[in-house]
Tab-separated table of C-alpha atoms in Angstrom:
chain	number	residue	atom	x	y	z
A	1	UNK	CA	-32.870	-39.235	43.030
A	2	UNK	CA	-29.470	-39.810	44.928
A	3	UNK	CA	-26.764	-39.938	42.378
A	4	UNK	CA	-23.524	-41.790	43.196
A	5	UNK	CA	-20.407	-40.530	41.115
A	6	UNK	CA	-17.337	-42.821	41.208
A	7	UNK	CA	-14.110	-41.903	39.711
A	8	UNK	CA	-10.350	-41.762	39.829
A	9	UNK	CA	-10.307	-38.011	39.343
A	10	UNK	CA	-8.393	-36.084	42.121
A	11	UNK	CA	-10.463	-33.666	43.975
A	12	UNK	CA	-9.342	-30.847	46.456
A	13	UNK	CA	-11.083	-29.284	49.400
A	14	UNK	CA	-11.384	-25.554	49.891
A	15	UNK	CA	-13.571	-24.630	52.850
A	16	UNK	CA	-16.773	-26.483	52.284
A	17	UNK	CA	-16.337	-26.873	48.663
A	18	UNK	CA	-14.712	-29.655	46.483
A	19	UNK	CA	-12.566	-28.650	43.628
A	20	UNK	CA	-11.527	-30.492	40.463
A	21	UNK	CA	-10.379	-30.163	36.834
A	22	UNK	CA	-12.830	-27.723	35.312
A	23	UNK	CA	-14.065	-29.790	32.277
A	24	UNK	CA	-14.687	-32.779	34.472
A	25	UNK	CA	-16.662	-30.536	37.018
A	26	UNK	CA	-18.673	-29.136	34.122
A	27	UNK	CA	-19.611	-32.672	32.772
A	28	UNK	CA	-20.561	-33.896	36.221
A	29	UNK	CA	-22.764	-31.054	36.891
A	30	UNK	CA	-24.734	-32.073	33.817
A	31	UNK	CA	-25.031	-35.580	35.208
A	32	UNK	CA	-26.030	-34.055	38.679
A	33	UNK	CA	-28.568	-31.749	37.209
A	34	UNK	CA	-31.700	-34.027	37.681
A	35	UNK	CA	-30.288	-35.398	41.150
A	36	UNK	CA	-31.596	-34.287	44.512
A	37	UNK	CA	-28.445	-35.428	46.097
A	38	UNK	CA	-24.975	-36.310	44.958
A	39	UNK	CA	-22.580	-38.699	46.551
A	40	UNK	CA	-18.892	-38.222	45.252
A	41	UNK	CA	-16.467	-41.045	45.820
A	42	UNK	CA	-13.138	-39.958	44.381
A	43	UNK	CA	-9.654	-39.494	45.442
A	44	UNK	CA	-8.878	-36.369	47.748
A	45	UNK	CA	-5.623	-34.718	47.949
A	46	UNK	CA	-4.349	-32.149	50.438
A	47	UNK	CA	-1.662	-30.832	48.136
A	48	UNK	CA	-3.530	-28.367	45.930
A	49	UNK	CA	-1.452	-27.532	42.726
A	50	UNK	CA	-0.650	-23.915	42.557
A	51	UNK	CA	-0.340	-23.963	38.728
A	52	UNK	CA	-3.786	-25.481	37.860
A	53	UNK	CA	-7.017	-23.774	37.651
A	54	UNK	CA	-9.675	-25.705	39.351
A	55	UNK	CA	-13.485	-25.371	39.594
A	56	UNK	CA	-16.045	-26.276	42.308
A	57	UNK	CA	-19.330	-27.976	42.145
A	58	UNK	CA	-22.459	-25.817	42.104
A	59	UNK	CA	-25.002	-28.525	43.194
A	60	UNK	CA	-26.583	-27.608	46.497
A	61	UNK	CA	-26.573	-31.022	48.003
A	62	UNK	CA	-23.173	-32.673	47.406
A	63	UNK	CA	-21.257	-34.818	49.885
A	64	UNK	CA	-17.778	-36.353	49.348
A	65	UNK	CA	-16.639	-39.744	50.437
A	66	UNK	CA	-12.841	-39.172	50.138
A	67	UNK	CA	-10.237	-41.781	49.098
A	68	UNK	CA	-6.609	-40.937	50.028
A	69	UNK	CA	-4.274	-41.039	46.950
A	70	UNK	CA	-2.374	-44.266	47.408
A	71	UNK	CA	0.454	-43.911	44.820
A	72	UNK	CA	-0.842	-46.188	42.300
A	73	UNK	CA	1.685	-45.163	39.739
A	74	UNK	CA	4.500	-46.300	41.906
A	75	UNK	CA	5.562	-49.862	42.469
A	76	UNK	CA	7.044	-49.159	45.736
A	77	UNK	CA	3.506	-48.359	47.204
A	78	UNK	CA	2.192	-51.750	46.365
A	79	UNK	CA	1.650	-52.636	49.827
A	80	UNK	CA	-0.003	-49.360	50.578
A	81	UNK	CA	-2.397	-50.139	47.771
A	82	UNK	CA	-3.245	-53.354	49.651
A	83	UNK	CA	-3.746	-51.621	52.855
A	84	UNK	CA	-6.253	-49.287	51.557
A	85	UNK	CA	-8.072	-51.796	49.345
A	86	UNK	CA	-10.508	-52.936	52.152
A	87	UNK	CA	-11.238	-49.409	52.911
A	88	UNK	CA	-11.988	-48.694	49.187
A	89	UNK	CA	-14.117	-51.654	48.908
A	90	UNK	CA	-16.226	-50.820	51.955
A	91	UNK	CA	-16.567	-47.053	50.927
A	92	UNK	CA	-17.564	-48.210	47.420
A	93	UNK	CA	-20.225	-50.583	48.652
A	94	UNK	CA	-21.626	-48.249	51.155
A	95	UNK	CA	-21.989	-45.443	48.347
A	96	UNK	CA	-23.616	-47.733	46.010
A	97	UNK	CA	-26.136	-49.036	48.574
A	98	UNK	CA	-27.216	-45.579	49.519
A	99	UNK	CA	-27.694	-44.428	45.754
A	100	UNK	CA	-30.544	-44.776	43.309
A	101	UNK	CA	-28.395	-44.371	40.325
A	102	UNK	CA	-24.645	-45.212	39.878
A	103	UNK	CA	-22.326	-43.487	37.691
A	104	UNK	CA	-18.856	-44.786	37.359
A	105	UNK	CA	-15.959	-43.169	35.282
A	106	UNK	CA	-13.600	-45.399	33.904
A	107	UNK	CA	-10.745	-46.489	33.712
A	108	UNK	CA	-8.836	-46.496	36.894
A	109	UNK	CA	-8.089	-48.362	40.004
A	110	UNK	CA	-11.116	-46.751	41.924
A	111	UNK	CA	-13.347	-47.655	38.966
A	112	UNK	CA	-11.834	-51.117	38.909
A	113	UNK	CA	-13.099	-51.608	42.408
A	114	UNK	CA	-16.404	-50.139	41.611
A	115	UNK	CA	-16.858	-52.224	38.400
A	116	UNK	CA	-16.452	-55.288	40.862
A	117	UNK	CA	-18.718	-53.922	43.485
A	118	UNK	CA	-21.726	-52.909	41.128
A	119	UNK	CA	-22.153	-56.731	40.544
A	120	UNK	CA	-23.803	-56.918	43.980
A	121	UNK	CA	-26.294	-54.194	42.743
A	122	UNK	CA	-27.943	-55.873	39.738
A	123	UNK	CA	-31.163	-54.039	40.093
A	124	UNK	CA	-29.890	-50.623	40.486
A	125	UNK	CA	-29.605	-48.504	37.273
A	126	UNK	CA	-25.985	-47.597	36.183
A	127	UNK	CA	-24.058	-45.632	33.662
A	128	UNK	CA	-20.481	-46.477	33.120
A	129	UNK	CA	-18.501	-43.796	31.152
A	130	UNK	CA	-15.385	-45.390	29.773
A	131	UNK	CA	-12.989	-42.363	29.218
A	132	UNK	CA	-10.218	-44.577	27.620
A	133	UNK	CA	-9.507	-46.283	24.205
A	134	UNK	CA	-12.353	-48.705	23.830
A	135	UNK	CA	-10.681	-50.343	20.831
A	136	UNK	CA	-9.268	-53.854	21.426
A	137	UNK	CA	-6.545	-53.326	18.850
A	138	UNK	CA	-4.085	-51.567	21.068
A	139	UNK	CA	-1.927	-52.726	24.062
A	140	UNK	CA	-3.650	-51.669	27.263
A	141	UNK	CA	-2.983	-52.379	31.007
A	142	UNK	CA	-4.378	-55.445	32.568
A	143	UNK	CA	-6.652	-53.352	34.862
A	144	UNK	CA	-8.215	-51.817	31.795
A	145	UNK	CA	-8.786	-54.996	30.106
A	146	UNK	CA	-10.481	-56.450	33.123
A	147	UNK	CA	-12.723	-53.567	33.641
A	148	UNK	CA	-13.853	-53.883	29.987
A	149	UNK	CA	-14.410	-57.476	30.195
A	150	UNK	CA	-16.629	-56.955	33.282
A	151	UNK	CA	-18.557	-54.141	31.535
A	152	UNK	CA	-19.203	-56.270	28.354
A	153	UNK	CA	-20.679	-59.023	30.385
A	154	UNK	CA	-24.382	-59.031	30.631
A	155	UNK	CA	-24.102	-61.706	33.322
A	156	UNK	CA	-21.861	-59.671	35.724
A	157	UNK	CA	-23.139	-56.041	34.619
A	158	UNK	CA	-26.924	-55.746	34.696
A	159	UNK	CA	-29.158	-52.708	34.134
A	160	UNK	CA	-26.177	-50.751	32.977
A	161	UNK	CA	-25.353	-48.651	29.785
A	162	UNK	CA	-21.532	-48.460	29.030
A	163	UNK	CA	-20.741	-45.335	27.185
A	164	UNK	CA	-17.838	-45.502	24.921
A	165	UNK	CA	-16.196	-43.231	22.427
A	166	UNK	CA	-16.952	-44.756	18.898
A	167	UNK	CA	-18.789	-47.681	17.614
A	168	UNK	CA	-16.940	-50.857	17.529
A	169	UNK	CA	-19.749	-53.296	16.472
A	170	UNK	CA	-20.333	-54.306	20.026
A	171	UNK	CA	-22.818	-57.362	20.192
A	172	UNK	CA	-23.569	-56.634	23.816
A	173	UNK	CA	-26.377	-54.463	24.544
A	174	UNK	CA	-24.684	-52.949	27.519
A	175	UNK	CA	-22.220	-50.952	25.337
A	176	UNK	CA	-23.444	-47.906	23.390
A	177	UNK	CA	-21.586	-45.202	21.400
A	178	UNK	CA	-21.235	-41.894	23.145
A	179	UNK	CA	-19.419	-38.517	22.748
A	180	UNK	CA	-18.165	-35.689	24.730
A	181	UNK	CA	-19.618	-32.138	24.221
A	182	UNK	CA	-17.229	-29.796	22.051
A	183	UNK	CA	-18.833	-26.431	22.450
A	184	UNK	CA	-22.139	-24.958	23.309
A	185	UNK	CA	-24.691	-23.732	20.524
A	186	UNK	CA	-23.656	-20.174	21.519
A	187	UNK	CA	-20.435	-20.788	20.029
A	188	UNK	CA	-21.660	-22.124	16.543
A	189	UNK	CA	-20.691	-18.918	14.983
A	190	UNK	CA	-19.533	-18.337	11.240
A	191	UNK	CA	-15.908	-19.284	10.562
A	192	UNK	CA	-14.566	-18.878	7.075
A	193	UNK	CA	-12.389	-21.748	5.788
A	194	UNK	CA	-9.026	-20.722	5.113
A	195	UNK	CA	-7.527	-20.470	1.567
A	196	UNK	CA	-4.422	-22.453	0.674
A	197	UNK	CA	-2.669	-19.657	-0.833
A	198	UNK	CA	0.232	-18.135	0.884
A	199	UNK	CA	1.863	-19.322	4.137
A	200	UNK	CA	0.290	-22.597	5.557
A	201	UNK	CA	-0.458	-22.534	9.357
A	202	UNK	CA	-0.042	-25.828	11.323
A	203	UNK	CA	-1.123	-26.345	14.936
A	204	UNK	CA	-0.231	-28.714	17.744
A	205	UNK	CA	-2.175	-28.619	21.011
A	206	UNK	CA	-1.493	-30.949	23.907
A	207	UNK	CA	1.251	-32.071	26.149
A	208	UNK	CA	4.892	-32.041	24.916
A	209	UNK	CA	5.345	-35.860	25.469
A	210	UNK	CA	6.709	-38.744	23.693
A	211	UNK	CA	3.219	-40.314	23.181
A	212	UNK	CA	1.714	-37.036	21.665
A	213	UNK	CA	4.510	-36.864	18.962
A	214	UNK	CA	5.254	-33.110	19.028
A	215	UNK	CA	8.695	-33.560	17.627
A	216	UNK	CA	7.245	-35.446	14.568
A	217	UNK	CA	4.988	-32.387	14.015
A	218	UNK	CA	8.033	-30.237	14.010
A	219	UNK	CA	9.949	-32.578	11.559
A	220	UNK	CA	6.984	-32.448	9.167
A	221	UNK	CA	7.002	-28.617	8.977
A	222	UNK	CA	10.790	-28.537	8.669
A	223	UNK	CA	10.723	-30.914	5.688
A	224	UNK	CA	7.874	-29.069	4.076
A	225	UNK	CA	9.755	-25.806	4.316
A	226	UNK	CA	12.865	-27.571	2.946
A	227	UNK	CA	10.916	-28.777	-0.096
A	228	UNK	CA	10.085	-25.086	-0.873
A	229	UNK	CA	6.670	-24.594	0.869
A	230	UNK	CA	6.074	-21.708	3.156
A	231	UNK	CA	4.809	-23.243	6.603
A	232	UNK	CA	4.619	-22.386	10.151
A	233	UNK	CA	3.780	-24.398	13.316
A	234	UNK	CA	2.363	-23.156	16.614
A	235	UNK	CA	2.722	-25.513	19.439
A	236	UNK	CA	0.486	-24.936	22.411
A	237	UNK	CA	1.517	-26.971	25.622
A	238	UNK	CA	4.337	-27.814	27.913
A	239	UNK	CA	5.959	-31.118	28.900
A	240	UNK	CA	9.199	-33.093	29.158
A	241	UNK	CA	10.214	-32.859	25.445
A	242	UNK	CA	10.125	-28.917	25.464
A	243	UNK	CA	13.970	-28.747	25.635
A	244	UNK	CA	14.410	-31.341	22.895
A	245	UNK	CA	11.930	-29.357	20.671
A	246	UNK	CA	13.733	-25.984	21.568
A	247	UNK	CA	17.096	-27.724	20.552
A	248	UNK	CA	15.603	-29.001	17.310
A	249	UNK	CA	14.295	-25.420	16.430
A	250	UNK	CA	17.597	-23.918	17.130
A	251	UNK	CA	19.702	-26.408	15.394
A	252	UNK	CA	17.657	-26.246	12.149
A	253	UNK	CA	17.236	-22.473	12.181
A	254	UNK	CA	13.348	-22.636	12.579
A	255	UNK	CA	12.807	-19.857	15.038
A	256	UNK	CA	10.677	-17.926	12.472
A	257	UNK	CA	8.643	-21.170	11.583
A	258	UNK	CA	8.090	-22.856	14.825
A	259	UNK	CA	6.810	-21.288	17.914
A	260	UNK	CA	6.139	-22.842	21.385
A	261	UNK	CA	3.204	-21.033	22.792
A	262	UNK	CA	3.065	-23.066	26.034
A	263	UNK	CA	-0.319	-23.355	27.736
A	264	UNK	CA	-3.241	-21.049	26.783
A	265	UNK	CA	-6.755	-20.090	27.552
A	266	UNK	CA	-9.798	-21.124	25.648
A	267	UNK	CA	-10.056	-18.045	23.624
A	268	UNK	CA	-6.497	-18.209	22.630
A	269	UNK	CA	-6.933	-21.774	21.408
A	270	UNK	CA	-10.112	-20.840	19.557
A	271	UNK	CA	-8.284	-17.967	17.630
A	272	UNK	CA	-5.480	-20.444	16.776
A	273	UNK	CA	-7.934	-23.039	15.514
A	274	UNK	CA	-9.866	-20.357	13.418
A	275	UNK	CA	-6.636	-19.191	11.669
A	276	UNK	CA	-4.934	-22.483	11.164
A	277	UNK	CA	-5.120	-24.750	8.155
A	278	UNK	CA	-4.248	-27.990	9.672
A	279	UNK	CA	-4.058	-29.582	13.160
A	280	UNK	CA	-1.231	-32.146	13.503
A	281	UNK	CA	-2.649	-34.553	16.171
A	282	UNK	CA	-0.044	-37.383	15.773
A	283	UNK	CA	-0.699	-38.928	19.207
A	284	UNK	CA	-0.100	-42.775	19.427
A	285	UNK	CA	-2.818	-43.288	21.835
A	286	UNK	CA	-6.160	-41.481	22.604
A	287	UNK	CA	-9.316	-41.670	24.588
A	288	UNK	CA	-11.592	-38.804	23.491
A	289	UNK	CA	-9.465	-36.687	21.239
A	290	UNK	CA	-10.610	-33.267	22.405
A	291	UNK	CA	-8.390	-31.054	20.346
A	292	UNK	CA	-9.248	-32.870	17.185
A	293	UNK	CA	-13.086	-32.182	17.853
A	294	UNK	CA	-12.315	-28.734	18.749
A	295	UNK	CA	-10.150	-28.007	15.619
A	296	UNK	CA	-13.013	-29.474	13.453
A	297	UNK	CA	-15.393	-27.140	14.857
A	298	UNK	CA	-13.368	-24.077	13.578
A	299	UNK	CA	-12.652	-25.708	10.112
A	300	UNK	CA	-9.139	-26.601	11.037
A	301	UNK	CA	-8.493	-30.044	9.176
A	302	UNK	CA	-6.986	-32.781	11.362
A	303	UNK	CA	-3.920	-34.743	10.286
A	304	UNK	CA	-4.152	-37.779	12.577
A	305	UNK	CA	-2.952	-41.249	13.351
A	306	UNK	CA	-5.906	-43.750	13.179
A	307	UNK	CA	-6.098	-44.733	16.885
A	308	UNK	CA	-9.284	-45.207	19.177
A	309	UNK	CA	-12.337	-43.404	17.633
A	310	UNK	CA	-10.280	-40.985	15.293
A	311	UNK	CA	-11.036	-42.918	12.218
A	312	UNK	CA	-14.779	-42.655	12.686
A	313	UNK	CA	-14.583	-38.946	13.778
A	314	UNK	CA	-12.818	-38.270	10.644
A	315	UNK	CA	-15.145	-40.256	8.539
A	316	UNK	CA	-12.378	-42.743	7.417
A	317	UNK	CA	-10.661	-39.861	5.543
A	318	UNK	CA	-13.675	-37.730	4.454
A	319	UNK	CA	-13.214	-34.988	6.808
A	320	UNK	CA	-9.582	-35.265	7.891
A	321	UNK	CA	-6.260	-36.943	7.046
A	322	UNK	CA	-5.460	-40.319	8.352
A	323	UNK	CA	-1.618	-40.828	8.499
A	324	UNK	CA	1.031	-43.173	9.561
A	325	UNK	CA	3.436	-42.008	12.297
A	326	UNK	CA	6.276	-41.249	9.754
A	327	UNK	CA	7.100	-37.780	8.264
A	328	UNK	CA	6.884	-39.266	4.716
A	329	UNK	CA	3.192	-40.490	5.194
A	330	UNK	CA	2.097	-37.101	6.825
A	331	UNK	CA	3.815	-34.997	4.205
A	332	UNK	CA	2.361	-37.235	1.151
A	333	UNK	CA	-1.062	-36.880	2.606
A	334	UNK	CA	-0.900	-33.107	3.265
A	335	UNK	CA	0.537	-32.674	-0.398
A	336	UNK	CA	-2.086	-34.757	-2.028
A	337	UNK	CA	-4.774	-32.747	-0.109
A	338	UNK	CA	-3.364	-29.440	-1.234
A	339	UNK	CA	-2.967	-30.414	-4.869
A	340	UNK	CA	-6.758	-29.970	-5.035
A	341	UNK	CA	-7.770	-26.855	-3.087
A	342	UNK	CA	-11.481	-27.783	-3.606
A	343	UNK	CA	-11.098	-31.086	-1.978
A	344	UNK	CA	-9.369	-29.423	1.072
A	345	UNK	CA	-12.284	-26.773	1.310
A	346	UNK	CA	-14.880	-29.605	1.211
A	347	UNK	CA	-13.083	-31.808	3.708
A	348	UNK	CA	-13.009	-28.632	6.177
A	349	UNK	CA	-16.622	-28.028	5.688
A	350	UNK	CA	-17.564	-31.766	6.552
A	351	UNK	CA	-15.348	-31.591	9.410
A	352	UNK	CA	-16.924	-28.300	10.824
A	353	UNK	CA	-20.544	-29.942	9.940
A	354	UNK	CA	-19.849	-33.101	12.056
A	355	UNK	CA	-18.227	-31.376	14.965
A	356	UNK	CA	-21.089	-28.794	15.354
A	357	UNK	CA	-23.566	-31.511	15.777
A	358	UNK	CA	-21.957	-32.644	19.110
A	359	UNK	CA	-22.875	-29.599	21.288
A	360	UNK	CA	-23.079	-29.213	24.977
A	361	UNK	CA	-26.955	-28.912	24.682
A	362	UNK	CA	-27.183	-32.127	22.672
A	363	UNK	CA	-24.974	-34.021	25.390
A	364	UNK	CA	-27.201	-32.823	28.106
A	365	UNK	CA	-30.340	-34.132	26.382
A	366	UNK	CA	-28.626	-37.444	26.039
A	367	UNK	CA	-27.484	-37.672	29.711
A	368	UNK	CA	-31.037	-36.816	30.703
A	369	UNK	CA	-32.529	-39.631	28.586
A	370	UNK	CA	-29.933	-41.966	30.191
A	371	UNK	CA	-30.990	-41.079	33.599
A	372	UNK	CA	-34.585	-41.577	32.775
A	373	UNK	CA	-35.681	-38.038	32.145
A	374	UNK	CA	-37.098	-37.514	28.861
A	375	UNK	CA	-37.836	-33.903	29.274
A	376	UNK	CA	-37.225	-32.324	25.767
A	377	UNK	CA	-34.453	-29.736	25.829
A	378	UNK	CA	-35.444	-26.511	24.261
A	379	UNK	CA	-32.939	-24.423	22.589
A	380	UNK	CA	-33.027	-20.783	23.500
């Protein structure tokens, strides 16, 4: 099988290898496992970031059809986008024509062109992974809404499965709920649920940006401590709000309660998940809430705003706290949960059980089914 993978993920070249974000490469390797040949159509940049760890593909037969980054996030580059559009259209058509199976990663500008070009190949099997927020209840860019409209249309998109995060009662047979792998079966180790006596440990993991709401997490812990509780917050991440958060910590005398840990490796985060009582995930927008799923795996109870597929992940409040983006709402829900320690422990167990059902091995099996291989995956 010749598999075409089309996405907006930026790649970098090193010798004869192509590099990209490690989680993305790991996922694409699963999709490519049953392919004899892989055709990559993605953005290719010459400027490799020095502060990012990148992974290379291991597939023996992989070729890259590069698209130069054309500044899609800058209005000044509008004419540059128009200049490259015919090139992108031709490359997309050419790759699709050569492929036996088409896999598109959405949303983005490259995937927008791909969603239009795939209309010309109604008989070719296609999988379309929508990595954004599929819910129609949120404000989204026009390009995203257009892609979703094309994918929902059984007239324009034929012989395709559109994989989305969550079940939104879609009547179209194209759209099916899907998930991302969390950890491997090898990491399904025993992790005792934390008792709620003593100091409560809160965790934030993500970029320190306005949309992720790290300052709200800091305010929640500050107000809980002011009310007489003993709490600490560890923030894992970097971003433009770091200076403002550091100023908040200093001005409120929170140096012993709130710590900015910056970036961390996988093992450090696992240790943090395993020792924390609550994850404060107060983002106003999500696609696949990776840190929520990871925290649940280690029995760290999520406190989250009900966006995207988060309400379904948290069982509509059975395995996590759904809150409004205000300190009063967050604090009230945390206090209500802690007033009954048995309820807290049961919610943590349910969260862990749900998360540990979404393993890397299960994801691989589902991908193989979608690609037409029904080989039974044997757990070792």
